Amino acid sequence: MSSDKSAKPRIVYQEFGSASQEQAFERPAQELPPKEQNLRVQASRKGRKGKTVTTISGFQVKPETLNALMKQLKAQCGAGGTIKDNEIEIQGDHAPKIQKILLDLGYKAKISGG
């Protein structure tokens, strides 16, 4: 046996196909145009130690598009944010501002919750 570190690790047992076939099971993301997407903008404090976070859900876009939109919303709100479970979370209560930005971009956005 050679001591070459760059060699592939030997697989002793594998139940289903090769590791390269794992990508075949991923669902392709459908990208709908903005006017066909119904988004919900909601300010929430649950499970966040009393801090308010504005969540935008209902996206049907590719991860790259979602990331670009999150970056734009963070810049226009002057706040931090992240993407979790295909939802954008922006720190702070920015629901009216985010709704206006999304409407200007052509999305159908509604403020949800009280």
PDB file of C-alpha atoms in Angstrom, residues 1 7-22:
ATOM      1  CA  MET A   1       0.000   0.000   0.000  1.00  0.00           C
ATOM      2  CA  ALA A   7      -5.246   9.207  -2.936  1.00  0.00           C
ATOM      3  CA  LYS A   8      -9.002   8.848  -2.433  1.00  0.00           C
ATOM      4  CA  PRO A   9     -10.075   7.242   0.835  1.00  0.00           C
ATOM      5  CA  ARG A  10     -11.151   3.658   0.410  1.00  0.00           C
ATOM      6  CA  ILE A  11     -14.834   3.061   0.934  1.00  0.00           C
ATOM      7  CA  VAL A  12     -15.405  -0.219   2.697  1.00  0.00           C
ATOM      8  CA  TYR A  13     -19.209  -0.176   2.507  1.00  0.00           C
ATOM      9  CA  GLN A  14     -21.671   2.125   0.805  1.00  0.00           C
ATOM     10  CA  GLU A  15     -25.376   1.387   0.677  1.00  0.00           C
ATOM     11  CA  PHE A  16     -26.638   3.616  -2.148  1.00  0.00           C
ATOM     12  CA  GLY A  17     -24.541   4.623  -5.172  1.00  0.00           C
ATOM     13  CA  SER A  18     -21.478   6.816  -5.138  1.00  0.00           C
ATOM     14  CA  ALA A  19     -20.926  10.100  -3.308  1.00  0.00           C
ATOM     15  CA  SER A  20     -21.144  11.996  -6.605  1.00  0.00           C
ATOM     16  CA  GLN A  21     -24.760  10.865  -7.026  1.00  0.00           C
ATOM     17  CA  GLU A  22     -25.902  12.761  -3.907  1.00  0.00           C
TER      18      GLU A  22
END
